[in-house]
XYZ file of N, CA and C in Angstrom:
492
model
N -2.696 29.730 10.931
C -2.950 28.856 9.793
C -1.728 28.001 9.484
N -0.551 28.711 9.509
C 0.575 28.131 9.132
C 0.537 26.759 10.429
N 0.787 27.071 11.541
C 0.387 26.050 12.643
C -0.400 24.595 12.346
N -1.521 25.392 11.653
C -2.498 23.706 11.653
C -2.460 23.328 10.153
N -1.774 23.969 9.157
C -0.744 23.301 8.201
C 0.065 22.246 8.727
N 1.015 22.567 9.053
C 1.878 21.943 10.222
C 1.706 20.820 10.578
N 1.126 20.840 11.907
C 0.157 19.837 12.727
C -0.210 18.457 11.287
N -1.345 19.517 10.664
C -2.289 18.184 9.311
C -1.476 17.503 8.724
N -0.209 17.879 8.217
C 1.206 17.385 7.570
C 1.503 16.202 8.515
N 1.754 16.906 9.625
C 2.431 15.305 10.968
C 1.393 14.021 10.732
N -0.183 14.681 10.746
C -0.726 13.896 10.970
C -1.003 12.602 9.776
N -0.584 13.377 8.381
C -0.543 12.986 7.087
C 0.351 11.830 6.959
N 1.961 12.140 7.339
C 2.761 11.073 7.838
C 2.033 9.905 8.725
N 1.749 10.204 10.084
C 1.327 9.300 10.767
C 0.191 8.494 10.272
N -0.709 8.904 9.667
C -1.705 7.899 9.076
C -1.304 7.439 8.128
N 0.013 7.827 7.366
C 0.463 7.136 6.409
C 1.324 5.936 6.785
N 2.085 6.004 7.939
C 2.335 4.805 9.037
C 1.418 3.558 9.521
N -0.142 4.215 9.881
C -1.045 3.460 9.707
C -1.017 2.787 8.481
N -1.574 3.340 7.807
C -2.095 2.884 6.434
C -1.499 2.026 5.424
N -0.093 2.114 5.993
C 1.236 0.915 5.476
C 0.376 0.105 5.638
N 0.498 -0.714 7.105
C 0.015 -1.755 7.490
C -1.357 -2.167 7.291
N -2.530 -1.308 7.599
C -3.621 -1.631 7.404
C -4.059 -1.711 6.074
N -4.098 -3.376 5.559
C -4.936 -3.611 4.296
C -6.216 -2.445 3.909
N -6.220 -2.093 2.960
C -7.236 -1.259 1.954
C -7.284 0.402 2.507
N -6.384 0.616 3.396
C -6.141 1.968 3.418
C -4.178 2.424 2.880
N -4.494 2.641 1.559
C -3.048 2.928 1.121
C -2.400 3.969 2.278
N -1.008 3.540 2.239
C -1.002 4.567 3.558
C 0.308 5.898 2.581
N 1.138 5.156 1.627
C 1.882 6.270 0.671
C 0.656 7.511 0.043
N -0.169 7.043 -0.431
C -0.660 8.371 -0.423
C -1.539 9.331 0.478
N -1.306 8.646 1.551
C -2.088 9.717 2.440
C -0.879 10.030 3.135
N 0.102 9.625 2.892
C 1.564 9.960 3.704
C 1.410 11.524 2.541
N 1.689 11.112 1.607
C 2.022 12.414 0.000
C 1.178 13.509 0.466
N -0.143 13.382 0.941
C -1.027 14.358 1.452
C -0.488 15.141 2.609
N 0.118 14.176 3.738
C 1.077 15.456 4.586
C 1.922 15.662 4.182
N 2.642 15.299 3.240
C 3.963 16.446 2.349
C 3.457 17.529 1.645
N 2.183 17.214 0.981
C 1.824 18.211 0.309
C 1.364 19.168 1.393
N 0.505 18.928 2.559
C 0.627 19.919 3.346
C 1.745 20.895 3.963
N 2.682 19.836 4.373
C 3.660 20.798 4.220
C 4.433 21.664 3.693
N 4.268 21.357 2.166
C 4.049 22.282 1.177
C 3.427 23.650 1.154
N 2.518 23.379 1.421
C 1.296 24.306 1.496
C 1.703 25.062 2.918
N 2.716 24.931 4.017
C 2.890 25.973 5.037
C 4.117 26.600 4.101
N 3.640 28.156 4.432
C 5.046 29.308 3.864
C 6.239 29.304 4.292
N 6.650 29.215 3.913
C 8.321 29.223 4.540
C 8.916 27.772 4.271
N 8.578 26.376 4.384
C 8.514 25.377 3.882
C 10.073 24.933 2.638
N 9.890 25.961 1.300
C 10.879 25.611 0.544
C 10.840 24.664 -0.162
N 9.941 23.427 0.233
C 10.053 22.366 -0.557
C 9.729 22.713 -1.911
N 10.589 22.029 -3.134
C 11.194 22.524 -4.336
C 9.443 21.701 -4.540
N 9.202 21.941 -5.996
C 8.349 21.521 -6.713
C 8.474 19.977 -7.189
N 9.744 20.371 -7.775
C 10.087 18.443 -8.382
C 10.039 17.016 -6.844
N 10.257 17.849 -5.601
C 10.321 16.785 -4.748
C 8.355 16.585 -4.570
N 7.761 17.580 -4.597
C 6.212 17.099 -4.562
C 5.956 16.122 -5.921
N 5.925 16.702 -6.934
C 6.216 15.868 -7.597
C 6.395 14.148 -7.522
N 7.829 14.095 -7.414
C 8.594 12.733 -7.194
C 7.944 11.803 -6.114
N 7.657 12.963 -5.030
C 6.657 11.742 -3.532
C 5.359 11.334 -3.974
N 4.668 12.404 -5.443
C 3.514 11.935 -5.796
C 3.339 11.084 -6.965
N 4.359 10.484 -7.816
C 4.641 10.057 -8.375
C 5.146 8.590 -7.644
N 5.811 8.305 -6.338
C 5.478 7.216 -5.676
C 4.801 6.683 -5.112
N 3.700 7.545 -4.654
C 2.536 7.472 -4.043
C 1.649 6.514 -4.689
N 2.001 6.991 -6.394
C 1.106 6.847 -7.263
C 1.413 5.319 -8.237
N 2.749 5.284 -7.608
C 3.524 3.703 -7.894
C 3.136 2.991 -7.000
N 2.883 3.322 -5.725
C 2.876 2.278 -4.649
C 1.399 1.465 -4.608
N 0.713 2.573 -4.963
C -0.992 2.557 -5.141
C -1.214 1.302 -6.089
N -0.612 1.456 -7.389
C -0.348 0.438 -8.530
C -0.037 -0.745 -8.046
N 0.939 -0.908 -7.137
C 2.094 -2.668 -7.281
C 0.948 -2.851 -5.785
N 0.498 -2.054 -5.163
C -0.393 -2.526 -3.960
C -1.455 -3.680 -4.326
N -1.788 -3.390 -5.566
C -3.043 -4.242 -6.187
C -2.602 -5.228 -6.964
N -0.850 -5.143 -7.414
C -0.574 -5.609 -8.428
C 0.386 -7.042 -8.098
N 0.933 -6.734 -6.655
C 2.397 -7.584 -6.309
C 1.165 -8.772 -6.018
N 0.296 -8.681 -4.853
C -0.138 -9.977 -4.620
C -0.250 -10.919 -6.194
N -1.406 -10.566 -6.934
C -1.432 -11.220 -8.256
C -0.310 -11.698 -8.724
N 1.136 -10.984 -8.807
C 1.984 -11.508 -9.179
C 3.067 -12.551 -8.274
N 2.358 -12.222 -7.213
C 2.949 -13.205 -6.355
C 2.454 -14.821 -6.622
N 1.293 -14.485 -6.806
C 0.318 -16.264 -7.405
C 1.181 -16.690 -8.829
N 1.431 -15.826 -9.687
C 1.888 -16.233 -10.762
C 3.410 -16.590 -10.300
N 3.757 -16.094 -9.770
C 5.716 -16.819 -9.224
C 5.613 -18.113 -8.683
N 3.996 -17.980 -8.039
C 4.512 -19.544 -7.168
C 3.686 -20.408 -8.017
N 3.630 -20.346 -9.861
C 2.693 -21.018 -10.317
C 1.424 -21.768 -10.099
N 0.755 -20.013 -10.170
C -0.624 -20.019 -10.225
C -1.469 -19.624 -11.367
N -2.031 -20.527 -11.798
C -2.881 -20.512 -13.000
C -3.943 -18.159 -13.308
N -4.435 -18.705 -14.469
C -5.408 -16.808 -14.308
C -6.021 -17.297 -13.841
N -6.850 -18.317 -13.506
C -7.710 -18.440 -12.407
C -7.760 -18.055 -11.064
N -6.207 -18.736 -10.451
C -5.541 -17.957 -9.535
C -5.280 -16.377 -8.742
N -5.033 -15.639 -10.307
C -4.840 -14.458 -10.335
C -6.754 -13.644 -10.345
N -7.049 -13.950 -11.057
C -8.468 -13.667 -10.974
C -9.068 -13.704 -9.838
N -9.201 -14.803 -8.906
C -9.240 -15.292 -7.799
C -8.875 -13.904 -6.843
N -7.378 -13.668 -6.986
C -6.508 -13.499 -5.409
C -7.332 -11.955 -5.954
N -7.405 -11.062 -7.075
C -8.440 -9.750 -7.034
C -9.194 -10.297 -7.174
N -10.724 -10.555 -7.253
C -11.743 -11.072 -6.129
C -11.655 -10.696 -5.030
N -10.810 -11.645 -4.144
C -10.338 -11.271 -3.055
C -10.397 -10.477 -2.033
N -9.607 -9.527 -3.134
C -9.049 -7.930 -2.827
C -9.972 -7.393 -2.444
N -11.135 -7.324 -3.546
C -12.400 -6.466 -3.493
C -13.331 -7.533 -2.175
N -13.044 -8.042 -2.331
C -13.913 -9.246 -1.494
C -14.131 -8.485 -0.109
N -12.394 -8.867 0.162
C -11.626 -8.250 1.473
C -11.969 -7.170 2.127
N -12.030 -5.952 0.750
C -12.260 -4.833 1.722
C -13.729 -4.396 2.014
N -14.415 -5.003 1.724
C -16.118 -4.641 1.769
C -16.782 -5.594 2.865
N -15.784 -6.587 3.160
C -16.520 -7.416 4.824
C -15.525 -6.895 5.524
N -16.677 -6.820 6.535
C -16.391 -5.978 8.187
C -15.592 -7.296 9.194
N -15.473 -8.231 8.316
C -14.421 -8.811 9.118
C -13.146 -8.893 9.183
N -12.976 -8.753 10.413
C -11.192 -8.762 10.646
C -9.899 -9.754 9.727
N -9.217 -9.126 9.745
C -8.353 -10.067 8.622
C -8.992 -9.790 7.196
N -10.266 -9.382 6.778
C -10.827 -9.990 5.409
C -9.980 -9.491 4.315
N -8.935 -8.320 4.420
C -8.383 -7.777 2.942
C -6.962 -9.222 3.780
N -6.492 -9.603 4.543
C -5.626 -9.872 4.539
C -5.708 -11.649 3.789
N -6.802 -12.454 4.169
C -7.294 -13.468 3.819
C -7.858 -13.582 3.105
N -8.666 -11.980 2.348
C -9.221 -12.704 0.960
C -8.840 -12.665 -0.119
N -7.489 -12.276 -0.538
C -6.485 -12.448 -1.618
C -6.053 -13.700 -1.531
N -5.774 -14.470 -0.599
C -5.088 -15.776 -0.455
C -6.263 -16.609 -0.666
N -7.944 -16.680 0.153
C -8.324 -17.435 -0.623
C -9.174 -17.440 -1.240
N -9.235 -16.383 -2.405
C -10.182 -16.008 -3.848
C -8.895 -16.835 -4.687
N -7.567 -16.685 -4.252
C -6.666 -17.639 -5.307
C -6.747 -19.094 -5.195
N -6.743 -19.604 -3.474
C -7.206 -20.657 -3.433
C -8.448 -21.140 -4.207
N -9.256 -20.372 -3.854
C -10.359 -20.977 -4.763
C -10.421 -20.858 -6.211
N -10.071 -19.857 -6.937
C -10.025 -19.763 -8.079
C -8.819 -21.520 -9.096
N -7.584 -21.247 -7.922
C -6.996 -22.091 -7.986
C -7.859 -23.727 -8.085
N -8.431 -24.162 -7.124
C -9.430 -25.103 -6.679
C -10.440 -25.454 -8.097
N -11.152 -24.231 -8.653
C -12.188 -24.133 -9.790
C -11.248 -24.517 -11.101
N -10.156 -24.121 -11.347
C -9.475 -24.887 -12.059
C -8.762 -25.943 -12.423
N -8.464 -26.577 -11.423
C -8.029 -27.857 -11.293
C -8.302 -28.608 -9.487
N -9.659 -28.673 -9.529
C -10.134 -29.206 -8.227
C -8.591 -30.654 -7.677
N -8.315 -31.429 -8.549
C -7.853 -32.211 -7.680
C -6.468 -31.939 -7.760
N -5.634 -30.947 -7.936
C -4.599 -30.125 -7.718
C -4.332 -29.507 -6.623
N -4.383 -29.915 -5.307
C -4.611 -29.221 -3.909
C -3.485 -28.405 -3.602
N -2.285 -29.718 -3.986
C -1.199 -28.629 -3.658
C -0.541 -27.616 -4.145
N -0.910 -27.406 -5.666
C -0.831 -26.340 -6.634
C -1.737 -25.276 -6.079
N -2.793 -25.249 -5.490
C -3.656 -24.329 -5.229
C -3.209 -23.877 -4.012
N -2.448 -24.300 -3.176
C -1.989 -23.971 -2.041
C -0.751 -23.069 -1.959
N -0.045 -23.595 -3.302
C 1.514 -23.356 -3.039
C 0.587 -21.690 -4.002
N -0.111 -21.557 -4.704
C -0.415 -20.069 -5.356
C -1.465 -19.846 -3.920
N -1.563 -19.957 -3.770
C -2.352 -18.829 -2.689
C -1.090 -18.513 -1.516
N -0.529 -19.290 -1.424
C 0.854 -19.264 -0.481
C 1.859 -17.671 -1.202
N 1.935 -18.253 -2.511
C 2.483 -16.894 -3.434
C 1.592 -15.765 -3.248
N 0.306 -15.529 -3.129
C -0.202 -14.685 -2.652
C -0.010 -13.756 -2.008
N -0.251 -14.536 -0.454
C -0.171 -14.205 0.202
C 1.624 -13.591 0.443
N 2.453 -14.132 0.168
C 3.640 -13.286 -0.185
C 3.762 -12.464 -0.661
N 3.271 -11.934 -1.661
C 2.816 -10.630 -2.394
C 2.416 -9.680 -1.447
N 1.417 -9.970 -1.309
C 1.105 -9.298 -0.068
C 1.572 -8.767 1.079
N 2.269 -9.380 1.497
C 3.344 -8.829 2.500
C 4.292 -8.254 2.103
N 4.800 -8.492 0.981
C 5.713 -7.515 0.052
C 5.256 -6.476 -0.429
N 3.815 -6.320 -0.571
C 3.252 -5.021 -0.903
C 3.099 -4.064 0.789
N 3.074 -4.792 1.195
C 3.129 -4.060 2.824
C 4.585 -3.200 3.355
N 5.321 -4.248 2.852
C 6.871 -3.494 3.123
C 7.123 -2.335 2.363
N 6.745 -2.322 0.945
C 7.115 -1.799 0.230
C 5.854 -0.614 0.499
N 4.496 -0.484 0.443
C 4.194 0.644 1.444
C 5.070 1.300 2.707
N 5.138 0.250 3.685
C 5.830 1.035 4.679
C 7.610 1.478 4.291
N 8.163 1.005 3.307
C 9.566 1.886 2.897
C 8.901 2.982 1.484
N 8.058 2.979 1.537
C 7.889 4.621 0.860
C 7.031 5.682 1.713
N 6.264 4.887 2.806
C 5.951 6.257 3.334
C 7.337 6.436 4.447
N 8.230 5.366 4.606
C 9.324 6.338 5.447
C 10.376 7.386 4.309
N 10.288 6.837 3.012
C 10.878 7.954 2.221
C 9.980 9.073 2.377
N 8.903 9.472 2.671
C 8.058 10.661 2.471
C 8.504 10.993 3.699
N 8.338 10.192 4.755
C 8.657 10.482 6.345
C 9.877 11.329 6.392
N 11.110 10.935 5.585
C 12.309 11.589 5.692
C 12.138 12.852 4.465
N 11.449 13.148 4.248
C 11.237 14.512 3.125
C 10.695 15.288 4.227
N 9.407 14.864 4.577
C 8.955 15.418 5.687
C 9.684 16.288 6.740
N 10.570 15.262 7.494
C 11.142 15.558 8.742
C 12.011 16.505 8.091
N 12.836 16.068 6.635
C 14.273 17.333 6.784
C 13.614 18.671 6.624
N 12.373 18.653 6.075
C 11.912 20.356 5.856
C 10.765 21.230 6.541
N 10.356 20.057 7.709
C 9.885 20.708 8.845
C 10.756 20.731 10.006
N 11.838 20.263 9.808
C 13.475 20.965 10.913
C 13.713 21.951 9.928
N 13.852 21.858 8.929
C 14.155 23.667 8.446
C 13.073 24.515 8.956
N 11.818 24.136 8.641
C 10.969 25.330 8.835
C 10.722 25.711 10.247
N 11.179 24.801 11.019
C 10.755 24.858 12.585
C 12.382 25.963 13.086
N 13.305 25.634 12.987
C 14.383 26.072 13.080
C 14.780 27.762 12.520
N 13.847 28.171 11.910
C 13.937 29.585 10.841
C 13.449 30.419 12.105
């Protein structure tokens, strides 16, 4: 049992590697899920406050995931239309089976939202969906540098437990 504890933990990390990158699968908290597994093998040690703290970023990352794009439209002055728009999007994104769709439909639910508010404003609607889409990629990084903080919780206390 302790074994495929173990194992589910690695695998928790690694889809949390995935899940950085891939739009609409958060990948910090399914990273938190193989810490907590590793938790859950005996011998382990991991203190309480560090489950805690990884689930408590998990639970930040989850937040600014939905939150940075939107605020990315508003930096590059984008109207609430804009913002309204780029979630649209979001939801838009992840419910078509097409490729790219969470990545393109934040950028253009703002475009368009952008567009519905001031149709002959093209390049205002461009330069906020442009902010968008920056968001977005900043919400990507910032997934993938918290599941490598979980990654490095991970690794130091399954070299302890492997090493005992």
């Amino acid at each position: 049992m302790d074994i495929a504890l173990f194992i589910l933990s690695g695998l928790g990390i690694i889809l949390g590697y995935i899940g950085a990158f891939v739009p609409g699968l958060s990948g910090p908290p399914i990273a938190w899920l193989g810490v907590l597994s590793l938790y859950l093998v005996p011998g382990t040690d991991i203190p309480a406050w560090m489950l805690v703290a990884t689930a408590v970023l998990a639970l930040l990352s989850l937040i600014l995931e939905w939150t940075i794009p939107a605020y990315g439209t508003k930096v590059f002055k984008g109207s609430t239309y804009g913002v309204r728009g780029s979630y649209v999007g979001m939801f838009v994104g992840m419910v078509l089976p097409i490729p790219f769709s969470m990545l393109l439909g934040p950028f253009l639910g703002a475009l368009i939202g952008e567009l519905m508010h001031d149709p002959e404003d093209r390049q205002r609607a461009i330069q906020a969906a442009f902010g968008t889409f920056l968001g977005f990629l900043f919400a990507i990084l910032l997934n993938f540098l918290m599941v490598s903080l979980m990654a490095l919780v991970w690794g130091y206390y399954a070299f302890i437990w492997l090493t005992l």
